[in-house]
PDB file of C-alpha atoms and ligand atoms in Angstrom:
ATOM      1  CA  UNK A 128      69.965  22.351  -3.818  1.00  0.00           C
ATOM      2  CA  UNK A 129      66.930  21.607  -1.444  1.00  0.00           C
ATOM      3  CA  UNK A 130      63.689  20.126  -4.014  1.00  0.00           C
ATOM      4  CA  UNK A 131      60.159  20.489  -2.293  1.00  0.00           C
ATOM      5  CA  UNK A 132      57.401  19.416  -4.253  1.00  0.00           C
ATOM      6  CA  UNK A 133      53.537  21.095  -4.112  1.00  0.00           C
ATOM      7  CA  UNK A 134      50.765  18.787  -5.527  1.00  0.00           C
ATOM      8  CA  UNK A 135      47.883  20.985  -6.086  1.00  0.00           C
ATOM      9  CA  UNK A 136      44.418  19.940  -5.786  1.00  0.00           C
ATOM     10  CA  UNK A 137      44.139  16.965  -3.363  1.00  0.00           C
ATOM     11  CA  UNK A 138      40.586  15.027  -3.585  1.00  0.00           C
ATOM     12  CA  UNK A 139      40.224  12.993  -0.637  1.00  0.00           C
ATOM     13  CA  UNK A 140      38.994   9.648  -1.818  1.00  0.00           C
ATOM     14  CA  UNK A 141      39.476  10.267  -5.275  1.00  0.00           C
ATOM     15  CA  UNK A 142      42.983  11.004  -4.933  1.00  0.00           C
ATOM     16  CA  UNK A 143      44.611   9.335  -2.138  1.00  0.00           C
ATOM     17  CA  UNK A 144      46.014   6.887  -3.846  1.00  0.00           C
ATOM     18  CA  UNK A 145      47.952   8.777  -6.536  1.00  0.00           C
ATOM     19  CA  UNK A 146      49.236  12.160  -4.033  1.00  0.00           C
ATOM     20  CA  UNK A 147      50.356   9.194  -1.613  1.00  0.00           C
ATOM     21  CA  UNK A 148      52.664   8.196  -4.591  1.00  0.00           C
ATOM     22  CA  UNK A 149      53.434  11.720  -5.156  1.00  0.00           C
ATOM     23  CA  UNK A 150      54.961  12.175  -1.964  1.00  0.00           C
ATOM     24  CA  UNK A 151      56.789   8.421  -1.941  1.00  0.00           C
ATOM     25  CA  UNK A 152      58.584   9.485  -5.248  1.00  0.00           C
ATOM     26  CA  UNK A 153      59.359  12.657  -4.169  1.00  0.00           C
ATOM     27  CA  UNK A 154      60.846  11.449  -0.932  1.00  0.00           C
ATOM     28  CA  UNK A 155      62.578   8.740  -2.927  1.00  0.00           C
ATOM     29  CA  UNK A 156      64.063  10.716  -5.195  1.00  0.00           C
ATOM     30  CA  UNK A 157      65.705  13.354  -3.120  1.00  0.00           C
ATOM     31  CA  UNK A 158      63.043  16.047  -2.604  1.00  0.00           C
ATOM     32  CA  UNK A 159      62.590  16.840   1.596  1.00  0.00           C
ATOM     33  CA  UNK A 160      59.164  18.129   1.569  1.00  0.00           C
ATOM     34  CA  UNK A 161      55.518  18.126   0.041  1.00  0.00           C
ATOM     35  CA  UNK A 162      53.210  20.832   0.367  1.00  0.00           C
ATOM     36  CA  UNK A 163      50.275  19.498  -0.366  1.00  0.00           C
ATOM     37  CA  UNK A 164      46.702  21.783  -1.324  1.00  0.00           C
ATOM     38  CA  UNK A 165      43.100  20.738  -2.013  1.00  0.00           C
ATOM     39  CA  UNK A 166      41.235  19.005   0.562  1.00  0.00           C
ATOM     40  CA  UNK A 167      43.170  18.320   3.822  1.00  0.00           C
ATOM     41  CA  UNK A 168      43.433  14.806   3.712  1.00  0.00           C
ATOM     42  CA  UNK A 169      44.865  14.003   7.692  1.00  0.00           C
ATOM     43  CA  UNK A 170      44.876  10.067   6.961  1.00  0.00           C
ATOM     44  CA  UNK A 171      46.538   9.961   4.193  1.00  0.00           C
ATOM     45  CA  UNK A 172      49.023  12.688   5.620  1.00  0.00           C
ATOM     46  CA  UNK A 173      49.928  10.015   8.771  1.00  0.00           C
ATOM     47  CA  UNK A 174      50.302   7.113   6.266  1.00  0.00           C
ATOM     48  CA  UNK A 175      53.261   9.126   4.444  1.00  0.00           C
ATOM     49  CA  UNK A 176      54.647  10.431   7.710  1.00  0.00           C
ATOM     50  CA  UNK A 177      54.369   6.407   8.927  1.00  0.00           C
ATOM     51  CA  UNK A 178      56.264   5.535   5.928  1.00  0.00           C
ATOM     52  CA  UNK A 179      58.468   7.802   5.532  1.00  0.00           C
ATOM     53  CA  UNK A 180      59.585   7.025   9.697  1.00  0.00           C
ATOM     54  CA  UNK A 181      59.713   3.706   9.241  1.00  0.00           C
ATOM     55  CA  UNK A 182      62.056   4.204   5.935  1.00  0.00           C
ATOM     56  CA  UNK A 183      64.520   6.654   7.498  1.00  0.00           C
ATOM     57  CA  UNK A 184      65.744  10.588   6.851  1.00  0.00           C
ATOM     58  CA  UNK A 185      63.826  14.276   7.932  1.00  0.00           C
ATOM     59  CA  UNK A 186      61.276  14.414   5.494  1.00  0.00           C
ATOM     60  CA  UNK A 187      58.505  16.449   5.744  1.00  0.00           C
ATOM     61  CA  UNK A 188      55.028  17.145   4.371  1.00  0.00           C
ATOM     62  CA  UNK A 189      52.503  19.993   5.129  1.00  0.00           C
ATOM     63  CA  UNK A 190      49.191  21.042   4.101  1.00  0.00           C
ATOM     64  CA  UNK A 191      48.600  24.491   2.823  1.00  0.00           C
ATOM     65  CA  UNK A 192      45.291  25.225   0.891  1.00  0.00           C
ATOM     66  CA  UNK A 193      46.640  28.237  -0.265  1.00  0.00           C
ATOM     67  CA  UNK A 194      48.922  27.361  -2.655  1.00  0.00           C
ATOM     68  CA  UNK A 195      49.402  30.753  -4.290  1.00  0.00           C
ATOM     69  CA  UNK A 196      50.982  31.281  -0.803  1.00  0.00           C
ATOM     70  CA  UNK A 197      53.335  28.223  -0.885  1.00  0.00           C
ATOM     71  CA  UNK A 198      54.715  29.773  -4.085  1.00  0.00           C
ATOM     72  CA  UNK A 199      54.726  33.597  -3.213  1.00  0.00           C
ATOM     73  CA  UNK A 200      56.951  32.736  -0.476  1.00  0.00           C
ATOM     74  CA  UNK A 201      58.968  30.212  -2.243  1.00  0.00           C
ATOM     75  CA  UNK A 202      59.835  32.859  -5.113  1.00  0.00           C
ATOM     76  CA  UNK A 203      60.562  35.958  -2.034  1.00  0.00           C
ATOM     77  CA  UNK A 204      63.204  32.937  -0.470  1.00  0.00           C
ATOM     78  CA  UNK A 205      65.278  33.252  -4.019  1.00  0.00           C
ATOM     79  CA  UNK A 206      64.022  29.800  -5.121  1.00  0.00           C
ATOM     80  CA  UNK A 207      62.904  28.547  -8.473  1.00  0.00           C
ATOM     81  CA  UNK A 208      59.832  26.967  -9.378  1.00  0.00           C
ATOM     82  CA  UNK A 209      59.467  24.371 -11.984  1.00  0.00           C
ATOM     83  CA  UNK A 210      55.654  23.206 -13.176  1.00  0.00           C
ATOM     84  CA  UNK A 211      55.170  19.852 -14.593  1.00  0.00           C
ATOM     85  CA  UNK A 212      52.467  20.046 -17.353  1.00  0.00           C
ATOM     86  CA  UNK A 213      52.469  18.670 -21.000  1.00  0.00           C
ATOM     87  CA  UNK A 214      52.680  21.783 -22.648  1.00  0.00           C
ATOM     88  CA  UNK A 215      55.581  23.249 -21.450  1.00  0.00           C
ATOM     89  CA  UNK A 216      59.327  23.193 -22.661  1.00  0.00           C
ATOM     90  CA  UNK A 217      60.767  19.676 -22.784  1.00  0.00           C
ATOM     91  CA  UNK A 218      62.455  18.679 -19.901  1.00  0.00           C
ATOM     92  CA  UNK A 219      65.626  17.195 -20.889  1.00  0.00           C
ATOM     93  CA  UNK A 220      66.235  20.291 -23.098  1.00  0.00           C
ATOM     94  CA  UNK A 221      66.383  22.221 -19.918  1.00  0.00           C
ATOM     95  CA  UNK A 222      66.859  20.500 -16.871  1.00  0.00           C
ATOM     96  CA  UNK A 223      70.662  21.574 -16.817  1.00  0.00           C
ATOM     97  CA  UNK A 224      69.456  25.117 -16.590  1.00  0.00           C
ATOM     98  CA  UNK A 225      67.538  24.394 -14.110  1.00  0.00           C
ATOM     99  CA  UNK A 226      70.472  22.363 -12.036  1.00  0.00           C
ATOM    100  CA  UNK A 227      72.589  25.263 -12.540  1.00  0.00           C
ATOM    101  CA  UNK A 228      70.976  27.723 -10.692  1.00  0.00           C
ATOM    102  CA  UNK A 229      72.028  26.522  -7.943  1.00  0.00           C
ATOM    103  CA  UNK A 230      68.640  27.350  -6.061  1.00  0.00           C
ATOM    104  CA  UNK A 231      66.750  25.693  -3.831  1.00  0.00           C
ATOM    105  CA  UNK A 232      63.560  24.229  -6.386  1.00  0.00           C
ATOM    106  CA  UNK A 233      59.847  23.938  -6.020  1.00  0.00           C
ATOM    107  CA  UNK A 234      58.118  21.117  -8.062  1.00  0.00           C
ATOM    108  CA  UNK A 235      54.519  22.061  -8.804  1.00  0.00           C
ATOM    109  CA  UNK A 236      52.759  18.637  -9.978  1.00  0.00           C
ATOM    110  CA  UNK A 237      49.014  19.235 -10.834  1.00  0.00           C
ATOM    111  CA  UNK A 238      45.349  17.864 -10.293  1.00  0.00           C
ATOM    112  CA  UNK A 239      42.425  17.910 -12.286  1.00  0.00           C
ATOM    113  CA  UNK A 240      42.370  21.326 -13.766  1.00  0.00           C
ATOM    114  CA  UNK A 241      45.426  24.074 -12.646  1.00  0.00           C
ATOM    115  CA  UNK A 242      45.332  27.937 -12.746  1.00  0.00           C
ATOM    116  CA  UNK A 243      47.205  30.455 -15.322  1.00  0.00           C
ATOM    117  CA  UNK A 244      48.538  31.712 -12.067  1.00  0.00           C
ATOM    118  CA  UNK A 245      50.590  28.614 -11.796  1.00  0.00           C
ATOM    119  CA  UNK A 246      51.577  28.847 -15.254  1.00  0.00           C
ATOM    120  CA  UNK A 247      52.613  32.496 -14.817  1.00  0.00           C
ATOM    121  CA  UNK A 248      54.474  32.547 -11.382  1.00  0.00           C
ATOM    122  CA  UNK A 249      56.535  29.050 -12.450  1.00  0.00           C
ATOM    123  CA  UNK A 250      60.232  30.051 -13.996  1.00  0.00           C
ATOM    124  CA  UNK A 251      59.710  26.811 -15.939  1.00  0.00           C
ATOM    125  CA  UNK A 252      56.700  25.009 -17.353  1.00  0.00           C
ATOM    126  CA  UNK A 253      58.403  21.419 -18.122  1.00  0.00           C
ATOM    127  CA  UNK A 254      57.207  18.894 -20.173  1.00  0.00           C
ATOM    128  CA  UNK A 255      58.201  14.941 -19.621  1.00  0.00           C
ATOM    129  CA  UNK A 256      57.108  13.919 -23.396  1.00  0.00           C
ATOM    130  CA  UNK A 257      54.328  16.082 -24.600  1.00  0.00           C
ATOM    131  CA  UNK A 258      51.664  12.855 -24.205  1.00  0.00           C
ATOM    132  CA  UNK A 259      49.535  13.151 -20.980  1.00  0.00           C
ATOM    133  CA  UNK A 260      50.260  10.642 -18.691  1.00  0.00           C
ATOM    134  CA  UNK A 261      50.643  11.137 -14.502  1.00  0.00           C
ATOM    135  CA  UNK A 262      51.620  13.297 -11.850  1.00  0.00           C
ATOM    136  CA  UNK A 263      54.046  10.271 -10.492  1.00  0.00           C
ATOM    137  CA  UNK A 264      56.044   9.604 -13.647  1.00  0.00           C
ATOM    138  CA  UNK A 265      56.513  13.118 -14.709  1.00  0.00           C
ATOM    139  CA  UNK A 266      57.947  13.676 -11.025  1.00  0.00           C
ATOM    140  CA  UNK A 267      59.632  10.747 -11.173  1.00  0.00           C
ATOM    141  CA  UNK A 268      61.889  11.257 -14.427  1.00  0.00           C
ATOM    142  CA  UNK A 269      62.128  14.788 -13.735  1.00  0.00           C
ATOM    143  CA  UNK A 270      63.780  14.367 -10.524  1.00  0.00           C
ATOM    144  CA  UNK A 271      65.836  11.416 -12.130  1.00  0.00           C
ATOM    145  CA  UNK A 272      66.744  14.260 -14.348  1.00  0.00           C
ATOM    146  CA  UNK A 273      67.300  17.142 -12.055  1.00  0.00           C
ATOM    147  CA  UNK A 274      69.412  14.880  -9.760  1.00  0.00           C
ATOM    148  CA  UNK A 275      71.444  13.728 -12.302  1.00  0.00           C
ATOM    149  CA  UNK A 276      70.646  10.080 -11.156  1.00  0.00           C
ATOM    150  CA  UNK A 277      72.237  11.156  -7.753  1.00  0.00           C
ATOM    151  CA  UNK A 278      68.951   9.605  -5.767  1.00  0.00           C
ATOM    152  CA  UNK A 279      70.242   5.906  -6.281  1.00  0.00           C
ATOM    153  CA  UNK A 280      73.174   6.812  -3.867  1.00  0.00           C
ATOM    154  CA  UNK A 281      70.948   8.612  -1.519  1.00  0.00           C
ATOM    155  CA  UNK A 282      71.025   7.270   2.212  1.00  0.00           C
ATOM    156  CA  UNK A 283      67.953   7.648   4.679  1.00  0.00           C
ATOM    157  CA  UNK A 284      69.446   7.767   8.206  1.00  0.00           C
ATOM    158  CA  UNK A 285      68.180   5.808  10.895  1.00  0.00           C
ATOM    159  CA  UNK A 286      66.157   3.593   9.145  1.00  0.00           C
ATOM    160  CA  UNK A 287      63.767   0.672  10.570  1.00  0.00           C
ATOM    161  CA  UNK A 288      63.438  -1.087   7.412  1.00  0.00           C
ATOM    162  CA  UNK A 289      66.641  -1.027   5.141  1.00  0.00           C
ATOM    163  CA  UNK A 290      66.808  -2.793   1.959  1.00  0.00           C
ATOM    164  CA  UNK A 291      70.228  -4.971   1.095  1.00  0.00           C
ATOM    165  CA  UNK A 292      69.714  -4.925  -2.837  1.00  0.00           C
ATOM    166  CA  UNK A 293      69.641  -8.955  -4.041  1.00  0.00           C
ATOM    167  CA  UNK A 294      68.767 -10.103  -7.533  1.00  0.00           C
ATOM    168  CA  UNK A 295      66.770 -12.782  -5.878  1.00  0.00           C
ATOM    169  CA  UNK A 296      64.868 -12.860  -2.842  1.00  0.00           C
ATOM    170  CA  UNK A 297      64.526 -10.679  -0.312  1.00  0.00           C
ATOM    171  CA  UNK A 298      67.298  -9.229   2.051  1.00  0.00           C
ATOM    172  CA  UNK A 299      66.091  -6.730   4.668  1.00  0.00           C
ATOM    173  CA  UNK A 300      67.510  -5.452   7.838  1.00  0.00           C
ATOM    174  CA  UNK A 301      65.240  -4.088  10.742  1.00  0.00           C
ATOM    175  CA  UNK A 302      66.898  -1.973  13.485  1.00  0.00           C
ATOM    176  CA  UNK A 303      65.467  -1.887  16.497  1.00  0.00           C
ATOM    177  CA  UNK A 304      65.883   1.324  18.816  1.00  0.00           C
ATOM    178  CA  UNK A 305      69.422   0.440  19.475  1.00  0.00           C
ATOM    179  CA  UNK A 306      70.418   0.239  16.191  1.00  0.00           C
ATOM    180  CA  UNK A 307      70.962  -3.429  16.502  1.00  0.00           C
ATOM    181  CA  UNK A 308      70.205  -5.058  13.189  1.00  0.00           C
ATOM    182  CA  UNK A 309      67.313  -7.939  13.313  1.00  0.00           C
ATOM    183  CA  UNK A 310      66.632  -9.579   9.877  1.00  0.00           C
ATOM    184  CA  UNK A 311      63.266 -10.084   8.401  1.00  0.00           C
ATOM    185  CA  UNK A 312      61.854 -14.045   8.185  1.00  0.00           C
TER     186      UNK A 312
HETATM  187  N1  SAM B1772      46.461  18.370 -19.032  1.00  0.00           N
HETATM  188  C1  SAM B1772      47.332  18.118 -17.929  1.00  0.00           C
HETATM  189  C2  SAM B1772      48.721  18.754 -18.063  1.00  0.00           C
HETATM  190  O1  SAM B1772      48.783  19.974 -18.114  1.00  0.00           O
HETATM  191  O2  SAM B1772      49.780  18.063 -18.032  1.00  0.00           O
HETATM  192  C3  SAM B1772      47.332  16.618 -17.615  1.00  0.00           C
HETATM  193  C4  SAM B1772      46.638  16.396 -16.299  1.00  0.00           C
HETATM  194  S1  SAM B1772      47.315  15.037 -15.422  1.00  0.00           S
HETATM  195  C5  SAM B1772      45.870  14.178 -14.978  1.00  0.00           C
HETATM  196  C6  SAM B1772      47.776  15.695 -13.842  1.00  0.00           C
HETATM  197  C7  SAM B1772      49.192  16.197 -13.742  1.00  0.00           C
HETATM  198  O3  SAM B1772      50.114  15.243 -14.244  1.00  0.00           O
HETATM  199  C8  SAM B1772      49.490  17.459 -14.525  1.00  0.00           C
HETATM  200  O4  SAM B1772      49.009  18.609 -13.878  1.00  0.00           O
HETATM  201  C9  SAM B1772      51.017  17.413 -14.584  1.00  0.00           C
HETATM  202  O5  SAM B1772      51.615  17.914 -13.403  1.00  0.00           O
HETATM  203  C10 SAM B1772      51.287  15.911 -14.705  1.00  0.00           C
HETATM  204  N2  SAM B1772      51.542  15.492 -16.082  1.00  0.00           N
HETATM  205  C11 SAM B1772      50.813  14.670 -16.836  1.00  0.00           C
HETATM  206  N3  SAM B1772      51.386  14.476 -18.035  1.00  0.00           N
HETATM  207  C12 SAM B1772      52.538  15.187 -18.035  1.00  0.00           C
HETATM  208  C13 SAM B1772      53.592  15.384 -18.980  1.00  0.00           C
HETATM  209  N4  SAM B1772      53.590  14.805 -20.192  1.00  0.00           N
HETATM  210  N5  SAM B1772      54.626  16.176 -18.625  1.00  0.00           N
HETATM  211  C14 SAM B1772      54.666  16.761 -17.409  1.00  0.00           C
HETATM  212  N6  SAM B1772      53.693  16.616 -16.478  1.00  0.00           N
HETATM  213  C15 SAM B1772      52.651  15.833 -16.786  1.00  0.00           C
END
């Protein structure tokens, strides 16, 4: 199951903070891509790609301002699209549906204000609670969901920074361009 996320209307300034942690979680918790619409926010767009570089695997982001198009062609490729907004069907009540399509599935997180088209074209609307709250934690607990908690054994190959988990402190390996492991002071 490949998971690609879309975060729909990007503010530059306003927003650059929050879609930044959009595409952190979704990289974090197993998803390879975000397609990101709204203003074309290049800055921000390096700063992920930095990141995500400097913390390891292939993932990928990519600006599309027609995001009507981003889900046209998801849906023609056989893949399911989930939207994240309060008012849909709780999310725990049917993420295993979801799982057990076995498809390849698109993420839709929100901005401001989002169409009925996204309402109408996703296969899910999915609710995480029905309070409003943020873009990040509904992503967050609905990939923890979709994934089954898989994410926490994910590995990012070929890493720069790798964290060695330690209840106290900080443990952190840095390989250079040889691989050869360097630890942090
Ligand atoms: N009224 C919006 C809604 O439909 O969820 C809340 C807007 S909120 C500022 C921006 C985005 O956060 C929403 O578009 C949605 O993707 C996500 N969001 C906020 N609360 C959520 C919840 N309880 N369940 C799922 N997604 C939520």
């Amino acid at each position: 199951m490949n998971i690609n996320v879309l975060r729909l209307d990007h503010r530059i300034g306003r927003d650059t903070r929050i879609t930044t942690h959009v595409c952190l979680t979704a990289r974090a918790f197993g998803a390879s891509k975000v397609w990101l619409a709204g203003e074309e926010d290049h800055s921000m767009m390096k700063s992920v790609k930095d990141i995500a570089n400097r913390w390891g695997g292939d993932f990928e982001i990519e600006y599309n301002n027609s995001y009507m198009e981003v889900i046209m062609n998801w849906r023609e490729n056989g893949g399911k699209i989930v939207h994240l907004t309060m008012y849909g069907s709780q999310a725990h009540e049917i993420v295993d549906e979801v799982r057990e399509t076995g498809e390849d599935i698109l993420i839709i997180v929100g901005g401001a204000k989002v169409s009925t088209k996204v309402y109408k074209n996703a296969d899910w609307n999915v609710s995480v609670t029905t309070q409003p709250h943020s873009e990040v934690a509904a992503l967050a607990i609905f990939q923890h969901l979709l994934m089954d908690g898989k994410e926490f054994d994910l590995e990012f190959e070929n890493p720069v920074f790798e964290v060695i988990p330690t209840a106290h402190g900080k443990n952190v390996n840095i390989h250079d361009e040889n691989r050869k492991i360097h630890k942090e002071e």
